[in-house]
C-alpha positions as YAML, in Angstrom:
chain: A
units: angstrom
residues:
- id: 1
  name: UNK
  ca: [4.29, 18.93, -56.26]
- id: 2
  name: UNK
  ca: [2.76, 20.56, -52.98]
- id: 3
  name: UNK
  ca: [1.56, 24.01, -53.81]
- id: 4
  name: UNK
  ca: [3.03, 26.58, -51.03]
- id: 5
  name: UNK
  ca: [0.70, 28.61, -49.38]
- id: 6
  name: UNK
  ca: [1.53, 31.68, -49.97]
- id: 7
  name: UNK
  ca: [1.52, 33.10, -45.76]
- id: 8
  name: UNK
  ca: [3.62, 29.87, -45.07]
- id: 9
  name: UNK
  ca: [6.68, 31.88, -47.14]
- id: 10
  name: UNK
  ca: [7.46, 28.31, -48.31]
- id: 11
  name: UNK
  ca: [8.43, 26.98, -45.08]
- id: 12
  name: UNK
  ca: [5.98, 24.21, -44.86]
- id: 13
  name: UNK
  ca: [7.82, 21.60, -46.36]
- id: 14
  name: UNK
  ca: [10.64, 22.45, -44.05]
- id: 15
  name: UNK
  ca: [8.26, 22.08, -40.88]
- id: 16
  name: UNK
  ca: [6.85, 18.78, -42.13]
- id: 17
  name: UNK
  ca: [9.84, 17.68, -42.95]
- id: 18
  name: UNK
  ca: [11.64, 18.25, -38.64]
- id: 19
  name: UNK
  ca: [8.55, 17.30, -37.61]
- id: 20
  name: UNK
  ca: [8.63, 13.72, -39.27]
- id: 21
  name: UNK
  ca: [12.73, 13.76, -38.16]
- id: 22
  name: UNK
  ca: [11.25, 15.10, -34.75]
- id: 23
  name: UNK
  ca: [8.67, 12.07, -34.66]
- id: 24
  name: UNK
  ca: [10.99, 9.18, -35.84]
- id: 25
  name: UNK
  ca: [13.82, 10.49, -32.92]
- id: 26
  name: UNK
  ca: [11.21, 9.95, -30.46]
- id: 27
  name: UNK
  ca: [9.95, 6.71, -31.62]
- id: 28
  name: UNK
  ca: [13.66, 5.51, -32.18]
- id: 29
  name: UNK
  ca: [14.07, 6.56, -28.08]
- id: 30
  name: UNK
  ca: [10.77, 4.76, -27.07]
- id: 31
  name: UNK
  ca: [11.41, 1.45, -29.47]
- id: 32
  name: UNK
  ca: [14.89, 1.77, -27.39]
- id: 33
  name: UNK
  ca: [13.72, 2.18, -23.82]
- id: 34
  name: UNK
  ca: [10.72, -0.58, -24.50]
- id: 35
  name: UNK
  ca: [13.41, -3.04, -26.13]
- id: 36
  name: UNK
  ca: [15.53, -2.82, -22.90]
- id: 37
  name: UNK
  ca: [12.69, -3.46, -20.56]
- id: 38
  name: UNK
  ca: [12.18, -6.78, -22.65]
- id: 39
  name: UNK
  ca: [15.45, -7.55, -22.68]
- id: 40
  name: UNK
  ca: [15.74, -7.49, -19.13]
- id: 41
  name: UNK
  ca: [12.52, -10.06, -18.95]
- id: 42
  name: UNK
  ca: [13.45, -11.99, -21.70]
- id: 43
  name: UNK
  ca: [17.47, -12.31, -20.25]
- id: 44
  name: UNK
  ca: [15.78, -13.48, -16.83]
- id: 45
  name: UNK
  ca: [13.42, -15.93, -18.64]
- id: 46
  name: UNK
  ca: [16.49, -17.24, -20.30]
- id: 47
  name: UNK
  ca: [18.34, -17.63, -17.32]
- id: 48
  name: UNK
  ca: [15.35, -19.02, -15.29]
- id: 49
  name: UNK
  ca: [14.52, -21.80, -18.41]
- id: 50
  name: UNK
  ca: [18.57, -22.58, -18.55]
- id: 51
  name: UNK
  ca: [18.55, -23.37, -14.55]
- id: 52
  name: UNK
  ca: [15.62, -25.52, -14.54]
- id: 53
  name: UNK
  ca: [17.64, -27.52, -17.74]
- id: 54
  name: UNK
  ca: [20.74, -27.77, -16.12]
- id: 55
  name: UNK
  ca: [18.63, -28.73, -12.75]
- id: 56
  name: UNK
  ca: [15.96, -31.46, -14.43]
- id: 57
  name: UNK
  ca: [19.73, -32.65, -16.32]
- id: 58
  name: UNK
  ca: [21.21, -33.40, -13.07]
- id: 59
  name: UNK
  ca: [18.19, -35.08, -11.70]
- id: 60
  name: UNK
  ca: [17.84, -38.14, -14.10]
- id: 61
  name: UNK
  ca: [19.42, -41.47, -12.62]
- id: 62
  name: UNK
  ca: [20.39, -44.86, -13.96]
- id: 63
  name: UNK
  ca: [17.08, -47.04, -13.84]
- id: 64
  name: UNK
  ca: [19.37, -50.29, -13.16]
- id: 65
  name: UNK
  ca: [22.85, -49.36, -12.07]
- id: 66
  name: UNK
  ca: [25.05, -51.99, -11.54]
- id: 67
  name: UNK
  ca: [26.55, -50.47, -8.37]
- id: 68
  name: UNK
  ca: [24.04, -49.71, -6.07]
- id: 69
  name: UNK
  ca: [26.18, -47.82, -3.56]
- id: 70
  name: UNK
  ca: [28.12, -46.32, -5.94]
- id: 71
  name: UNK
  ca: [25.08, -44.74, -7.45]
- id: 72
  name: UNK
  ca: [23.27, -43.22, -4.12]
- id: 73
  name: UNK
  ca: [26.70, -41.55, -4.00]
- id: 74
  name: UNK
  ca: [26.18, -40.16, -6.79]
- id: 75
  name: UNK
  ca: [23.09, -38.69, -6.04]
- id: 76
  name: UNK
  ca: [23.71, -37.25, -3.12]
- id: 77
  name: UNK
  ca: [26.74, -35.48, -4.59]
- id: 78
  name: UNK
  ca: [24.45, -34.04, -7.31]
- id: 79
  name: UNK
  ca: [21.95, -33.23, -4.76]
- id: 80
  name: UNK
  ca: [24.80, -31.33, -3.13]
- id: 81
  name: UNK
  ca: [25.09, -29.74, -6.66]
- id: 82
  name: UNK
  ca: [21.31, -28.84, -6.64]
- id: 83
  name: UNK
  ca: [21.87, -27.21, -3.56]
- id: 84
  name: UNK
  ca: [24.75, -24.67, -4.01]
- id: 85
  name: UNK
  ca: [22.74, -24.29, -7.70]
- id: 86
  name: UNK
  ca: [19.90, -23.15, -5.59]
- id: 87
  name: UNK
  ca: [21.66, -20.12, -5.06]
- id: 88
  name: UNK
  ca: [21.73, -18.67, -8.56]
- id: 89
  name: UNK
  ca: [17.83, -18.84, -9.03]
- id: 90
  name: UNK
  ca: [16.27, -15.22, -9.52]
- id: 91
  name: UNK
  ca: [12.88, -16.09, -7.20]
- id: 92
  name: UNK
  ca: [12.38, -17.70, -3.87]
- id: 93
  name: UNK
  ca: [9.54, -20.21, -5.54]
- id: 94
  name: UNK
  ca: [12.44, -21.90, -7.71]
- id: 95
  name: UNK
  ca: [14.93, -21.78, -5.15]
- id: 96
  name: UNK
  ca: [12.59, -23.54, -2.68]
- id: 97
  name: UNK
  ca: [11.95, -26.24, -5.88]
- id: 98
  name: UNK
  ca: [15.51, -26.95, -5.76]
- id: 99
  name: UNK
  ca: [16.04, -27.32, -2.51]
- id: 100
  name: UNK
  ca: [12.88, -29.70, -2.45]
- id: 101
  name: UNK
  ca: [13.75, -31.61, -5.23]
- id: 102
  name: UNK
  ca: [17.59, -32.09, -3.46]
- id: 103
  name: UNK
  ca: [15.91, -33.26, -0.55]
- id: 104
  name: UNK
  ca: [13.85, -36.03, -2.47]
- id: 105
  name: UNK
  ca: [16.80, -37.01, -3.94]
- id: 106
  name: UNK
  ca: [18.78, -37.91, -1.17]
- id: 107
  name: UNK
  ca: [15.66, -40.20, -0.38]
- id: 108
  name: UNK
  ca: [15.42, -41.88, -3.50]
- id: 109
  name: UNK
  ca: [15.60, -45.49, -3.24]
- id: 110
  name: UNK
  ca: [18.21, -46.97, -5.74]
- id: 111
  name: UNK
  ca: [17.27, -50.19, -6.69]
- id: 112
  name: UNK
  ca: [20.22, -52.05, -9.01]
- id: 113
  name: UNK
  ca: [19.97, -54.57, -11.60]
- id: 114
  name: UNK
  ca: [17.80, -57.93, -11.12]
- id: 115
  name: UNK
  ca: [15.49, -55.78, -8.89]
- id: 116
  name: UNK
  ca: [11.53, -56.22, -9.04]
- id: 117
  name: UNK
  ca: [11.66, -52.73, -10.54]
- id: 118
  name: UNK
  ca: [9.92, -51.72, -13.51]
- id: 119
  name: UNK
  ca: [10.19, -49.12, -16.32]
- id: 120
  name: UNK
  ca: [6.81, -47.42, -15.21]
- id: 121
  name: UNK
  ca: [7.86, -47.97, -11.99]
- id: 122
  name: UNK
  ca: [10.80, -45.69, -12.61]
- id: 123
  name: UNK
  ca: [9.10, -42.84, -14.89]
- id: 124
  name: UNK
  ca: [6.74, -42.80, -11.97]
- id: 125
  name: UNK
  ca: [9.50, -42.11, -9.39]
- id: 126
  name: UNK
  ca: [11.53, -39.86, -11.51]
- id: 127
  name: UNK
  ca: [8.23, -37.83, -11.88]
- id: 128
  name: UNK
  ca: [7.37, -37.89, -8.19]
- id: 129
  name: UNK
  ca: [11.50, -36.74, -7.76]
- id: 130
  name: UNK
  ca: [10.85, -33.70, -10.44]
- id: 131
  name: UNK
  ca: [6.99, -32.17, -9.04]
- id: 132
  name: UNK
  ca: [8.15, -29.48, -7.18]
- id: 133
  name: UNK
  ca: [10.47, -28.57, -10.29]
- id: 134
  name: UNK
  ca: [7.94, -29.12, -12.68]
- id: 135
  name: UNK
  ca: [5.62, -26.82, -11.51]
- id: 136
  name: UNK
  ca: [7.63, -23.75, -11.27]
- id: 137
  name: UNK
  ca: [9.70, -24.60, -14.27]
- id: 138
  name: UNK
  ca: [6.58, -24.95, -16.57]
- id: 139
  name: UNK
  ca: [4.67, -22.37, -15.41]
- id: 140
  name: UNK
  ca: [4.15, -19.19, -17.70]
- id: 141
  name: UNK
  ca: [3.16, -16.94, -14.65]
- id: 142
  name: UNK
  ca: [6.39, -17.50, -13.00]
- id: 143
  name: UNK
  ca: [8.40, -15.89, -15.77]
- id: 144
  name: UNK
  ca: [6.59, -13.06, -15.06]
...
């Protein structure tokens, strides 16, 4: 037990006590204030990483279609997809990296089956197609 000081007229517990109530209030409102502030950055970040999914998702082609022309449709519908998708990024940087990556892919060269193609031949166009993408997408200092 605490011995009271006998000026105090036993109040001290009583102080110690609202201040430690008056101390955990405040913390409670700063933990509260500082949790929306990250939850605000860490929503963005989530939206930012989901885009650049659904983005690299639509970017990936069949390495030996059996239709040529039916395939270079297809890619220039899901570059059209890219495009109006370009719209819901939350900086300019990404938005320009989905614009350029649409723009490659309208350019791609779809080579169908029996073609001189190769595997590494197609990793190494697929990664010249995603660049741009990659760059913003995988970098730390654009979530910032």
């Amino acid at each position: 037990m605490i011995p009271k000081e006998p000026s105090a007229g036993g109040g001290g517990r009583r102080r110690t006590r609202t201040g430690a109530v008056a101390a955990a209030v405040l913390a409670a409102a700063a933990l509260t204030v500082g949790a929306g502030g990250c939850q605000d950055v860490s929503t963005k970040t989530a939206n930012r990483v989901e885009l650049c999914a659904r983005i690299v998702g639509k970017t990936f082609t069949n390495p030996f279609p059996d239709d040529v022309e039916k395939t270079k449709k297809e890619i220039r519908e899901r570059a059209d997809e890219l495009d109006s998708m370009a719209g819901q990024a939350s900086d300019e940087k990404l938005r320009t990296a989905i614009k350029e990556t649409a723009r490659k892919m309208r350019g791609a060269e779809v080579k169908g089956k029996g073609s001189s193609r190769t595997v590494i031949g197609y990793i190494a166009d697929q990664n010249a197609l995603l660049e741009d993408l990659r760059k913003t997408c995988l970098n730390r200092d654009d979530y910032k």
